[in-house]
């Protein structure tokens, strides 16, 4: 692979992404950029190319934390810097790997050296390396939540804190934060989305001419990286100078009262939580004005700032798609616009007093054409909010006849908080929030000999192992005489994420008495629970003559919700086919990720049709899961006055438990627990009274 970066100015299209990155290069206080898009859209290429445009920095000689000679960090671990030399170096681009551990991010104490030599030694992490540069997180949605929280906290405060084993280290950590993600692989929690200043949605162009130009340039770069970069060297220098000029202009830009009122009105109109959106929009609008070479924020800056800063902050639940209603945005800006000159216009901010200056003033043509504002190149459709109702309004499709008939998809009921289902035992899977597991977080439960590199020292156990041998080893000074076999590491217990595989009965019996709305609402609730617990999910549906893998195991719970919403019903009930398909999916997933334990959720009334021995075949299929010890839950959808109890029989054969739709709700579970506790108390009281009466009678 060539060391020559692909030129930033050679990238075709994606104006919004380029603008978002450049605004953060001008003003890192904007808070970084989250790039959401499908695979193969040059997200990583553009971020790496940006680093080559940033101005070089001056750093103190010998400082591992890149302190600025003009203003050294008074808390720098390598300080104090009283008399020093300095040198110029390029801005750093630090890439964070997906499987990175917390110690690698914030730095770690060399505990072996501390114990063996009696000194406190600190090794800086990636946050120190990224100071005054760019921190790039590819696939940020695949990082563990506590790692993302740590990164965003450091980015917000501009400082990293390390507190462990009696040693406190603090150092500056100010960087341009860029994260990329593919939404198909799972979403970030809304709380984490809010911490990114801007979000840009990108997709590959569908224009054949543009696609051809992308391929042409990439092939030219691969054939001669240095020659290709030389073709764009002049444009790269011009863009780098433009960034420097905008940085110098930034402190002179004025955020007028009119612009500030528009910013706060837009945030209020879109009902974003908190005030971070207002602050980010204000900083973005100021950066846009500086980028355009102006010293005053105009309405067009506010509009563009809203398009970049608000879409990802409008999610009210995990299944909401990011987006922004452009008509509502324009309406709000117009309602709160006032003329530039208030003397001749005295109408005030009423809906009719828009005046002639409400259009946002001059055009600001100082910005280069490729990076100017304008409409976003790609935007998510705004009709998504109405999609769940569309299937219910459509007639039954006549082109897909079924021998047993087929019903059109029905909308799901409102989701609710469900009870927690866990996998028995202690696992070793990825950190999450469902089942007990040995994890890098959590509380310490015991010590053991290190397995590989020592990362989490168990100090007490290490001292206990070394203490009996100090005399024999000839200890003479303060430091302990330690051997490699003395060291012990912590074993921590937390919670892991699991693979939740849904097997959903979509046959005609489920459509009876309009049960499917309640059933879909229950599955949607379980999907939301899986999202919050960071699980992977998969979905199998069965109806008619066979079962279908509607959703291969993925972290994208949103896709699962969409597939559930469009699920039709009708036909026979091939329960055995659904279970056998689930057994095969789990077999493959065990090979791919042996540490991720599965949880099987079967949504059915327990009926099985499609042959003389349909029920017997489904029972034999259920026994396969019991033999492997697969954790399972049957959501019993049977209703009506006459119940056969087939779903609960199926749960027994699976070796799992069965819950009804009413028992699935967390509130219902709490009331059941209280009721059972009251029943047990009453039984105990009655037994005690009987015993006392018997004793009195005997006496």
XYZ file of C-alpha atoms in Angstrom:
699
model
C 0.000 0.000 0.000
C 1.347 3.447 -0.922
C 2.297 6.005 1.741
C 0.988 8.787 -0.519
C -2.470 9.863 0.618
C -5.285 10.141 -1.889
C -5.823 13.905 -2.465
C -8.838 15.453 -0.754
C -9.649 17.557 -3.793
C -9.601 14.488 -6.066
C -12.683 12.970 -4.437
C -15.773 13.199 -6.637
C -19.065 14.492 -5.218
C -20.085 14.203 -1.535
C -20.203 17.980 -1.013
C -21.874 17.745 2.415
C -19.212 15.414 3.776
C -16.421 17.620 2.479
C -18.069 20.687 3.980
C -18.595 19.004 7.368
C -14.966 17.914 7.580
C -13.659 21.307 6.508
C -15.838 23.146 9.029
C -14.337 21.043 11.804
C -10.860 21.726 10.443
C -11.646 25.444 10.688
C -13.268 25.170 14.131
C -12.648 21.938 16.090
C -15.044 23.313 18.748
C -17.904 22.269 16.429
C -17.511 18.814 17.946
C -16.526 16.454 15.161
C -18.353 14.671 12.381
C -20.193 11.357 12.286
C -20.288 9.990 8.738
C -23.145 7.578 8.110
C -23.224 5.708 4.849
C -23.147 2.491 2.949
C -19.915 0.603 2.418
C -17.597 1.586 -0.409
C -18.334 5.324 -0.390
C -14.775 6.586 0.312
C -15.562 7.590 3.905
C -12.166 6.474 5.199
C -10.321 7.821 2.158
C -11.704 11.315 2.658
C -10.920 11.409 6.387
C -7.325 10.299 5.828
C -6.961 12.867 3.049
C -8.134 15.657 5.372
C -5.163 15.199 7.691
C -2.803 16.231 4.893
C -4.559 19.609 4.626
C -4.220 20.626 8.270
C -1.515 23.158 9.136
C 1.635 21.832 10.802
C 1.979 22.436 14.539
C 4.806 23.518 16.807
C 5.550 21.098 19.669
C 7.843 21.156 22.684
C 10.961 19.039 22.205
C 10.797 15.749 24.103
C 7.141 16.158 25.132
C 5.138 13.014 24.449
C 1.904 15.037 24.644
C 2.718 17.578 21.873
C 2.472 20.629 24.122
C 2.228 23.962 22.316
C 5.371 26.038 23.010
C 3.261 29.206 23.063
C 0.992 27.816 25.816
C 2.361 24.633 27.449
C -0.100 22.534 29.429
C 0.613 23.229 33.140
C -0.661 19.712 33.993
C 1.401 17.925 31.342
C 2.889 14.713 32.801
C 6.168 15.513 30.992
C 6.227 19.059 32.402
C 6.695 21.572 33.756
C 8.047 23.088 30.555
C 10.058 26.076 31.780
C 12.924 26.206 29.308
C 12.660 24.147 26.165
C 13.237 23.931 22.462
C 10.515 23.326 19.900
C 10.050 21.812 16.488
C 7.473 21.798 13.689
C 5.678 18.604 12.749
C 2.607 17.649 10.690
C -0.743 17.173 12.399
C -1.216 13.565 13.452
C -3.931 11.262 12.156
C -4.612 8.605 14.786
C -6.837 5.696 13.778
C -8.676 3.807 16.489
C -9.041 0.062 15.848
C -12.434 -1.538 16.502
C -11.168 -3.961 19.156
C -9.213 -1.343 21.112
C -9.109 -1.660 24.913
C -9.618 1.204 27.353
C -5.985 1.088 28.496
C -4.782 1.633 24.940
C -7.000 4.716 24.566
C -6.237 6.637 27.766
C -2.811 5.147 28.371
C -1.700 2.702 31.021
C 0.527 2.518 34.038
C 3.491 0.198 33.785
C 2.521 -1.690 36.921
C 5.210 -4.322 36.572
C 7.857 -1.572 36.577
C 6.119 0.232 39.415
C 6.239 -2.859 41.604
C 9.644 -4.123 40.528
C 11.485 -0.760 40.517
C 9.383 1.291 42.908
C 8.651 4.022 40.306
C 5.415 5.355 38.876
C 5.637 4.990 35.105
C 2.876 6.117 32.725
C 2.659 5.169 29.064
C 0.534 7.639 27.015
C -2.350 6.279 24.956
C -3.998 7.180 21.682
C -5.714 10.270 23.103
C -2.324 11.793 23.870
C -1.070 10.924 20.403
C -4.136 12.527 18.766
C -3.775 15.816 20.696
C -3.858 18.759 18.251
C -4.532 16.359 15.379
C -7.302 14.088 14.074
C -8.772 11.078 15.880
C -10.467 8.810 13.359
C -12.807 6.028 14.512
C -13.828 3.688 11.726
C -16.992 1.655 12.439
C -17.674 3.671 15.591
C -20.983 1.864 16.050
C -19.124 -1.415 16.607
C -17.118 -0.088 19.567
C -18.232 -0.945 23.078
C -20.433 1.725 24.617
C -18.111 2.545 27.515
C -15.246 3.112 25.050
C -17.353 5.498 22.946
C -18.443 7.337 26.112
C -14.807 7.728 27.141
C -13.788 9.111 23.740
C -16.657 11.569 23.548
C -16.075 12.774 27.113
C -12.430 13.495 26.280
C -13.451 15.264 23.074
C -15.990 17.408 24.945
C -13.675 18.346 27.840
C -10.437 18.552 25.860
C -8.654 16.569 28.569
C -8.001 12.936 29.436
C -8.072 11.608 32.996
C -6.365 8.446 34.223
C -7.032 7.375 37.810
C -5.852 3.956 38.914
C -3.693 2.236 41.550
C -3.090 5.509 43.405
C -1.674 7.375 40.385
C -3.459 10.378 38.869
C -2.538 11.577 35.373
C -4.198 14.395 33.441
C -3.217 15.709 30.062
C -4.693 17.798 27.258
C -6.561 15.909 24.535
C -8.006 18.299 21.962
C -8.536 16.794 18.557
C -10.785 16.769 15.516
C -13.056 13.772 16.081
C -14.339 11.898 13.029
C -16.366 8.698 13.204
C -17.662 6.598 10.328
C -20.313 3.912 10.401
C -22.520 1.761 8.219
C -26.093 1.936 9.649
C -26.780 -1.584 8.366
C -24.397 -2.891 11.037
C -26.215 -1.209 13.910
C -26.945 2.256 15.234
C -25.358 4.311 17.961
C -27.505 5.087 20.956
C -29.222 8.515 20.728
C -27.197 9.688 23.751
C -23.976 8.983 21.861
C -25.268 10.403 18.588
C -25.931 13.678 20.369
C -22.265 13.968 21.360
C -21.135 14.272 17.748
C -21.359 17.844 16.525
C -22.382 17.138 12.933
C -23.705 14.141 11.050
C -23.566 13.596 7.310
C -25.490 10.938 5.390
C -23.735 9.745 2.256
C -24.495 7.270 -0.504
C -22.776 6.313 -3.717
C -23.853 8.380 -6.701
C -26.217 6.756 -9.188
C -24.980 8.928 -12.062
C -23.006 6.678 -14.474
C -20.738 9.563 -15.527
C -19.744 10.356 -11.929
C -19.219 6.681 -11.128
C -16.984 6.354 -14.179
C -14.921 9.342 -13.036
C -14.517 7.818 -9.554
C -13.231 4.561 -11.050
C -10.979 6.411 -13.507
C -9.322 8.427 -10.736
C -8.910 5.452 -8.447
C -7.214 3.393 -11.143
C -4.893 6.306 -11.931
C -3.984 6.636 -8.265
C -3.299 2.909 -7.892
C -1.062 2.939 -10.969
C 1.018 5.965 -9.904
C 0.163 7.413 -6.442
C 2.876 10.085 -6.504
C 2.061 11.223 -10.027
C -1.665 11.310 -9.280
C -1.113 13.367 -6.119
C 1.080 15.794 -8.072
C -1.830 16.531 -10.447
C -3.847 17.887 -7.506
C -0.987 19.481 -5.550
C -1.950 23.049 -6.495
C -5.591 22.518 -5.478
C -4.466 20.916 -2.215
C -2.249 23.918 -1.387
C -5.068 26.331 -2.210
C -7.483 24.446 0.037
C -4.961 24.279 2.896
C -4.427 28.056 2.628
C -8.195 28.548 2.659
C -8.441 26.556 5.923
C -5.701 28.686 7.490
C -7.382 31.919 6.367
C -10.762 30.799 7.734
C -9.150 29.919 11.079
C -7.692 33.411 11.305
C -11.036 35.004 10.401
C -13.059 32.865 12.832
C -12.626 35.070 15.967
C -13.829 38.112 14.010
C -17.153 36.591 12.914
C -20.195 38.129 14.619
C -23.190 35.992 15.593
C -26.014 38.544 15.397
C -29.065 38.501 17.632
C -31.251 37.681 14.635
C -29.109 34.647 13.749
C -29.005 33.475 17.367
C -32.793 33.820 17.643
C -33.209 31.740 14.478
C -30.885 29.055 15.844
C -32.764 28.710 19.116
C -36.140 28.859 17.349
C -35.155 26.040 14.987
C -33.923 23.847 17.847
C -37.136 24.478 19.770
C -39.301 23.811 16.718
C -37.639 20.435 16.111
C -37.904 19.550 19.828
C -34.301 18.473 20.266
C -33.297 17.489 23.791
C -31.025 19.737 25.816
C -29.056 22.759 24.636
C -26.089 21.065 22.990
C -27.773 21.360 19.584
C -28.122 25.154 19.995
C -24.450 25.506 20.874
C -23.294 23.261 18.035
C -25.495 25.097 15.523
C -24.097 28.449 16.655
C -20.491 27.262 16.313
C -21.233 25.688 12.938
C -22.908 28.829 11.613
C -19.908 30.934 12.687
C -17.526 28.457 11.003
C -19.642 28.577 7.823
C -19.408 32.360 7.738
C -15.625 32.228 8.237
C -15.329 29.604 5.511
C -17.269 31.878 3.147
C -14.960 34.792 4.001
C -17.614 36.796 5.866
C -17.589 38.398 9.317
C -21.332 38.053 9.942
C -23.579 35.007 10.219
C -26.422 35.006 7.700
C -29.646 33.027 7.441
C -28.095 30.699 4.857
C -25.442 29.773 7.451
C -28.128 28.965 10.006
C -30.021 26.827 7.482
C -26.926 24.854 6.528
C -25.905 24.476 10.168
C -29.326 22.995 10.933
C -29.017 20.527 8.053
C -25.711 19.283 9.456
C -26.325 19.466 13.217
C -29.956 18.475 13.764
C -30.969 15.345 11.778
C -29.323 12.845 14.157
C -30.683 14.650 17.221
C -34.326 14.177 16.249
C -34.509 10.444 17.051
C -37.083 9.808 19.731
C -36.667 6.025 19.869
C -34.177 3.531 18.410
C -36.276 2.944 15.295
C -36.530 6.572 14.210
C -34.498 7.356 11.098
C -32.410 10.535 11.178
C -33.876 13.260 9.018
C -35.012 16.858 8.826
C -38.202 18.375 7.438
C -36.894 21.045 5.065
C -40.279 22.789 4.797
C -40.561 23.113 8.565
C -36.997 24.446 8.698
C -37.678 27.123 6.086
C -40.956 28.056 7.761
C -39.290 28.477 11.154
C -36.444 30.563 9.742
C -38.900 32.822 7.931
C -41.082 33.303 11.019
C -38.093 34.422 13.101
C -36.258 36.521 10.540
C -36.013 40.291 10.841
C -34.585 42.959 8.521
C -30.914 43.800 8.783
C -31.789 47.471 9.404
C -34.418 47.812 12.174
C -34.993 51.616 11.770
C -37.360 51.629 8.748
C -38.956 48.307 9.631
C -40.863 48.364 12.913
C -43.255 45.475 12.482
C -41.499 43.233 14.996
C -41.049 39.502 14.800
C -44.645 38.639 13.995
C -45.477 36.109 11.282
C -46.267 38.875 8.778
C -43.279 41.093 9.537
C -40.715 39.270 7.468
C -39.568 42.429 5.550
C -37.288 42.442 2.561
C -34.145 41.414 4.420
C -35.361 38.017 5.538
C -33.713 36.078 2.741
C -30.344 35.913 4.417
C -28.552 38.852 2.766
C -25.576 38.565 0.461
C -24.569 35.445 -1.289
C -21.168 35.048 0.339
C -19.438 34.005 -2.821
C -15.993 33.885 -1.173
C -16.171 30.110 -0.711
C -14.760 27.815 -3.392
C -17.460 26.356 -5.588
C -16.980 22.659 -4.685
C -17.399 23.321 -0.963
C -20.151 25.923 -0.924
C -23.444 25.259 0.808
C -26.469 24.452 -1.288
C -28.818 21.540 -0.948
C -27.425 18.322 0.539
C -26.202 15.899 -2.095
C -27.977 13.001 -0.463
C -30.725 13.118 2.102
C -32.893 10.551 3.754
C -36.502 10.537 2.558
C -38.849 12.303 4.898
C -41.735 9.925 4.317
C -40.347 7.288 6.643
C -42.579 8.354 9.495
C -45.657 7.384 7.518
C -44.338 4.109 6.183
C -45.746 1.896 8.967
C -49.291 2.892 7.998
C -48.930 2.296 4.275
C -49.116 -1.510 4.332
C -52.369 -1.425 6.312
C -53.992 0.794 3.668
C -53.054 -1.401 0.746
C -55.324 -4.207 -0.496
C -54.274 -7.820 -0.411
C -51.881 -8.298 -3.354
C -53.685 -10.349 -5.982
C -50.450 -11.347 -7.715
C -49.323 -13.543 -4.815
C -52.097 -16.060 -4.259
C -51.754 -18.638 -1.510
C -53.731 -21.864 -1.141
C -54.622 -20.921 2.399
C -55.012 -17.209 1.625
C -52.800 -14.343 2.659
C -53.533 -11.220 4.665
C -51.919 -7.853 4.091
C -49.342 -6.720 6.647
C -50.806 -5.089 9.719
C -49.161 -2.366 11.783
C -47.433 -3.293 15.023
C -48.809 -2.207 18.364
C -46.988 0.372 20.460
C -43.729 -0.951 21.957
C -43.309 -1.199 25.725
C -40.677 -2.188 28.256
C -40.358 -5.963 28.471
C -39.053 -8.291 31.129
C -35.413 -9.332 30.906
C -34.531 -12.733 29.472
C -30.981 -13.958 30.014
C -28.823 -16.931 29.104
C -27.964 -19.153 32.041
C -24.356 -19.453 33.207
C -21.396 -17.119 32.685
C -20.272 -16.303 29.172
C -17.219 -14.715 27.551
C -18.861 -12.735 24.751
C -18.698 -9.091 23.741
C -19.573 -6.618 26.457
C -23.250 -5.740 26.535
C -26.195 -5.579 28.920
C -27.956 -8.900 28.917
C -26.369 -12.061 30.361
C -23.663 -12.512 33.033
C -20.167 -12.833 31.565
C -16.490 -12.322 32.218
C -15.733 -8.929 30.661
C -13.139 -6.167 30.692
C -15.550 -4.026 32.718
C -17.770 -4.870 35.652
C -16.743 -5.776 39.195
C -13.804 -7.943 40.211
C -14.806 -11.415 41.383
C -11.470 -13.225 41.651
C -7.826 -13.342 40.550
C -5.984 -15.680 38.222
C -2.648 -16.059 36.483
C -2.382 -13.797 33.418
C -3.647 -15.220 30.157
C -1.373 -13.462 27.673
C -0.225 -9.877 28.305
C -0.962 -8.559 31.799
C -3.559 -5.825 31.476
C -5.565 -5.685 34.731
C -3.265 -6.291 37.697
C -4.840 -7.710 40.844
C -2.530 -5.962 43.300
C -3.562 -7.780 46.481
C -3.310 -11.235 44.920
C 0.074 -10.349 43.397
C 1.461 -9.227 46.762
C 0.091 -12.328 48.455
C 1.786 -14.532 45.867
C 5.153 -12.724 46.169
C 5.272 -12.086 49.938
C 6.303 -15.595 51.130
C 9.390 -15.559 48.865
C 10.937 -12.156 49.710
C 13.480 -13.465 52.228
C 14.558 -16.301 49.952
C 14.924 -13.860 47.060
C 17.157 -11.563 49.093
C 15.027 -8.423 49.153
C 17.184 -5.517 50.334
C 15.489 -2.247 49.278
C 11.982 -0.753 48.990
C 11.098 -2.583 45.827
C 9.576 -6.032 45.936
C 11.448 -8.866 44.310
C 8.914 -10.160 41.839
C 8.999 -13.064 39.466
C 6.742 -13.489 36.485
C 4.772 -16.237 38.210
C 3.796 -13.847 41.019
C 1.589 -11.622 38.899
C -2.169 -12.075 39.042
C -4.828 -10.411 36.936
C -8.363 -9.434 37.789
C -11.311 -11.455 36.599
C -14.264 -9.114 36.242
C -17.889 -9.995 35.852
C -20.229 -7.797 33.871
C -22.777 -8.479 31.195
C -22.456 -9.604 27.611
C -24.494 -9.104 24.487
C -26.144 -12.129 22.935
C -27.537 -13.249 19.613
C -31.316 -13.033 19.924
C -32.868 -15.133 17.160
C -36.588 -14.600 16.635
C -38.661 -17.397 15.084
C -42.001 -15.777 14.254
C -45.153 -17.665 13.317
C -46.786 -15.761 10.434
C -49.368 -18.405 9.545
C -53.110 -17.971 9.208
C -53.784 -19.005 12.816
C -51.804 -15.998 14.058
C -53.950 -13.643 11.988
C -57.146 -14.866 13.641
C -58.964 -12.394 15.882
C -56.499 -9.636 14.860
C -53.805 -11.039 17.105
C -50.980 -10.043 14.773
C -51.044 -6.403 15.848
C -50.425 -7.408 19.462
C -47.846 -10.014 18.427
C -45.915 -7.537 16.278
C -46.036 -5.031 19.115
C -44.549 -7.654 21.442
C -41.763 -8.554 18.991
C -41.067 -4.863 18.369
C -40.748 -4.396 22.132
C -38.280 -7.282 22.313
C -36.348 -5.776 19.405
C -36.098 -2.488 21.265
C -34.907 -4.368 24.343
C -32.251 -6.095 22.204
C -31.160 -2.704 20.848
C -30.754 -1.266 24.329
C -28.774 -4.300 25.463
C -26.490 -4.146 22.391
C -27.460 -7.597 21.102
C -27.234 -8.969 17.605
C -30.580 -10.081 16.255
C -31.872 -12.365 13.539
C -35.390 -13.200 12.386
C -36.950 -16.296 10.837
C -40.568 -16.357 9.748
C -42.579 -19.422 8.834
C -45.899 -19.767 7.052
C -47.363 -21.623 4.092
C -45.017 -24.458 3.172
C -41.622 -23.307 4.455
C -39.562 -21.001 6.659
C -37.627 -17.935 5.516
C -34.584 -16.198 6.980
C -36.116 -12.734 6.916
C -33.100 -11.119 8.604
C -29.654 -12.729 8.866
C -27.957 -12.084 12.233
C -26.968 -8.427 12.369
C -26.525 -5.530 14.784
C -28.994 -3.403 12.824
C -32.144 -3.687 14.890
C -33.773 -1.024 12.710
C -33.749 -3.387 9.740
C -35.433 -6.025 11.896
C -38.198 -3.590 12.813
C -38.736 -2.742 9.132
C -38.937 -6.410 8.151
C -41.399 -7.057 10.969
C -43.619 -4.178 9.889
C -43.932 -5.512 6.334
C -44.519 -9.118 7.397
C -47.718 -10.576 5.864
C -49.642 -13.486 7.383
C -51.574 -16.434 6.069
C -51.288 -20.074 5.107
C -50.360 -23.172 7.072
C -48.069 -23.436 10.096
C -44.780 -25.230 9.255
C -43.447 -24.975 12.823
C -40.887 -27.755 12.289
C -39.431 -25.934 9.271
C -39.044 -22.737 11.312
C -37.238 -24.548 14.134
C -34.955 -26.466 11.792
C -34.039 -23.263 9.965
C -33.215 -21.655 13.311
C -31.055 -24.642 14.256
C -29.043 -24.251 11.049
C -28.611 -20.480 11.521
C -27.323 -20.978 15.061
C -24.924 -23.685 13.891
C -23.352 -21.299 11.385
C -23.216 -18.443 13.892
C -21.411 -20.623 16.442
C -18.655 -21.137 13.890
C -18.458 -17.411 13.139
C -18.555 -16.175 16.723
C -18.215 -19.012 19.244
C -18.180 -16.653 22.244
C -21.554 -15.057 21.497
C -24.224 -17.160 23.181
C -27.650 -17.380 21.523
C -31.106 -16.767 22.920
C -33.935 -18.338 20.895
C -37.280 -16.511 21.025
C -40.132 -18.501 19.403
C -43.291 -16.460 18.803
C -46.177 -18.874 18.198
C -49.414 -20.332 19.498
C -47.822 -23.778 19.278
C -49.975 -25.130 16.473
C -48.320 -27.109 13.665
C -49.954 -28.054 10.360
C -48.820 -29.307 6.973
C -48.885 -33.087 7.244
C -50.035 -35.951 9.422
C -47.020 -35.793 11.727
C -46.507 -32.009 11.660
C -46.767 -31.701 15.439
C -44.474 -34.672 16.060
C -41.849 -33.271 13.669
C -41.906 -29.920 15.446
C -41.431 -31.654 18.795
C -38.419 -33.587 17.472
C -36.964 -30.332 16.129
C -37.440 -28.702 19.529
C -35.501 -31.522 21.180
C -32.416 -30.536 19.141
C -32.183 -27.226 21.001
C -32.665 -28.880 24.365
C -29.840 -31.322 23.614
C -27.469 -28.428 22.874
C -28.524 -26.421 25.909
C -29.690 -23.440 23.844
C -31.447 -20.860 25.994
C -34.971 -20.353 24.707
C -38.199 -18.520 25.394
C -41.606 -19.199 23.835
C -43.890 -16.211 23.542
C -47.279 -17.871 23.874
C -49.690 -16.137 21.504
C -52.663 -18.420 22.144
C -55.836 -16.586 23.054
C -59.536 -17.227 23.435
C -61.608 -19.176 25.981
C -60.395 -22.602 24.801
C -56.616 -23.059 24.979
C -54.666 -26.178 24.063
C -51.423 -25.246 25.836
C -49.319 -26.265 22.833
C -46.910 -23.324 23.187
C -46.098 -24.248 26.785
C -45.576 -27.854 25.763
C -43.176 -26.621 23.087
C -41.311 -24.564 25.689
C -40.841 -27.677 27.826
C -39.429 -29.614 24.869
C -37.047 -26.742 24.090
C -35.870 -26.731 27.692
C -36.922 -23.114 28.095
C -39.775 -21.076 29.524
C -43.060 -19.792 28.148
C -44.609 -16.382 28.728
C -47.875 -14.998 27.494
C -48.287 -11.617 25.858
C -49.631 -10.227 29.145
C -46.673 -11.576 31.112
C -44.152 -10.033 28.714
C -44.593 -6.516 30.032
C -42.175 -5.510 32.778
C -45.027 -3.954 34.782
C -46.965 -7.187 34.491
C -43.991 -9.136 35.740
C -43.640 -6.860 38.746
C -47.296 -7.325 39.650
C -46.962 -11.086 39.203
C -43.973 -11.105 41.560
C -45.874 -9.091 44.147
C -48.913 -11.345 43.761
C -46.808 -14.502 44.119
C -45.067 -13.010 47.145
C -48.432 -12.184 48.708
C -49.721 -15.696 47.978
C -46.633 -17.254 49.555
C -47.003 -14.970 52.599
C -50.666 -15.942 52.985
C -49.830 -19.638 52.663
C -47.060 -19.248 55.246
C -49.365 -17.408 57.624
C -52.059 -20.061 57.239
C -49.532 -22.824 57.818
C -48.205 -21.072 60.902
C -51.726 -20.601 62.299
C -52.537 -24.281 61.677
C -49.342 -25.379 63.386
C -50.040 -23.227 66.436
C -53.595 -24.581 66.654
C -52.273 -28.150 66.411
C -49.770 -27.522 69.192
C -52.449 -26.053 71.447
C -54.720 -28.998 70.768
C -51.933 -31.444 71.521
C -51.143 -29.600 74.725
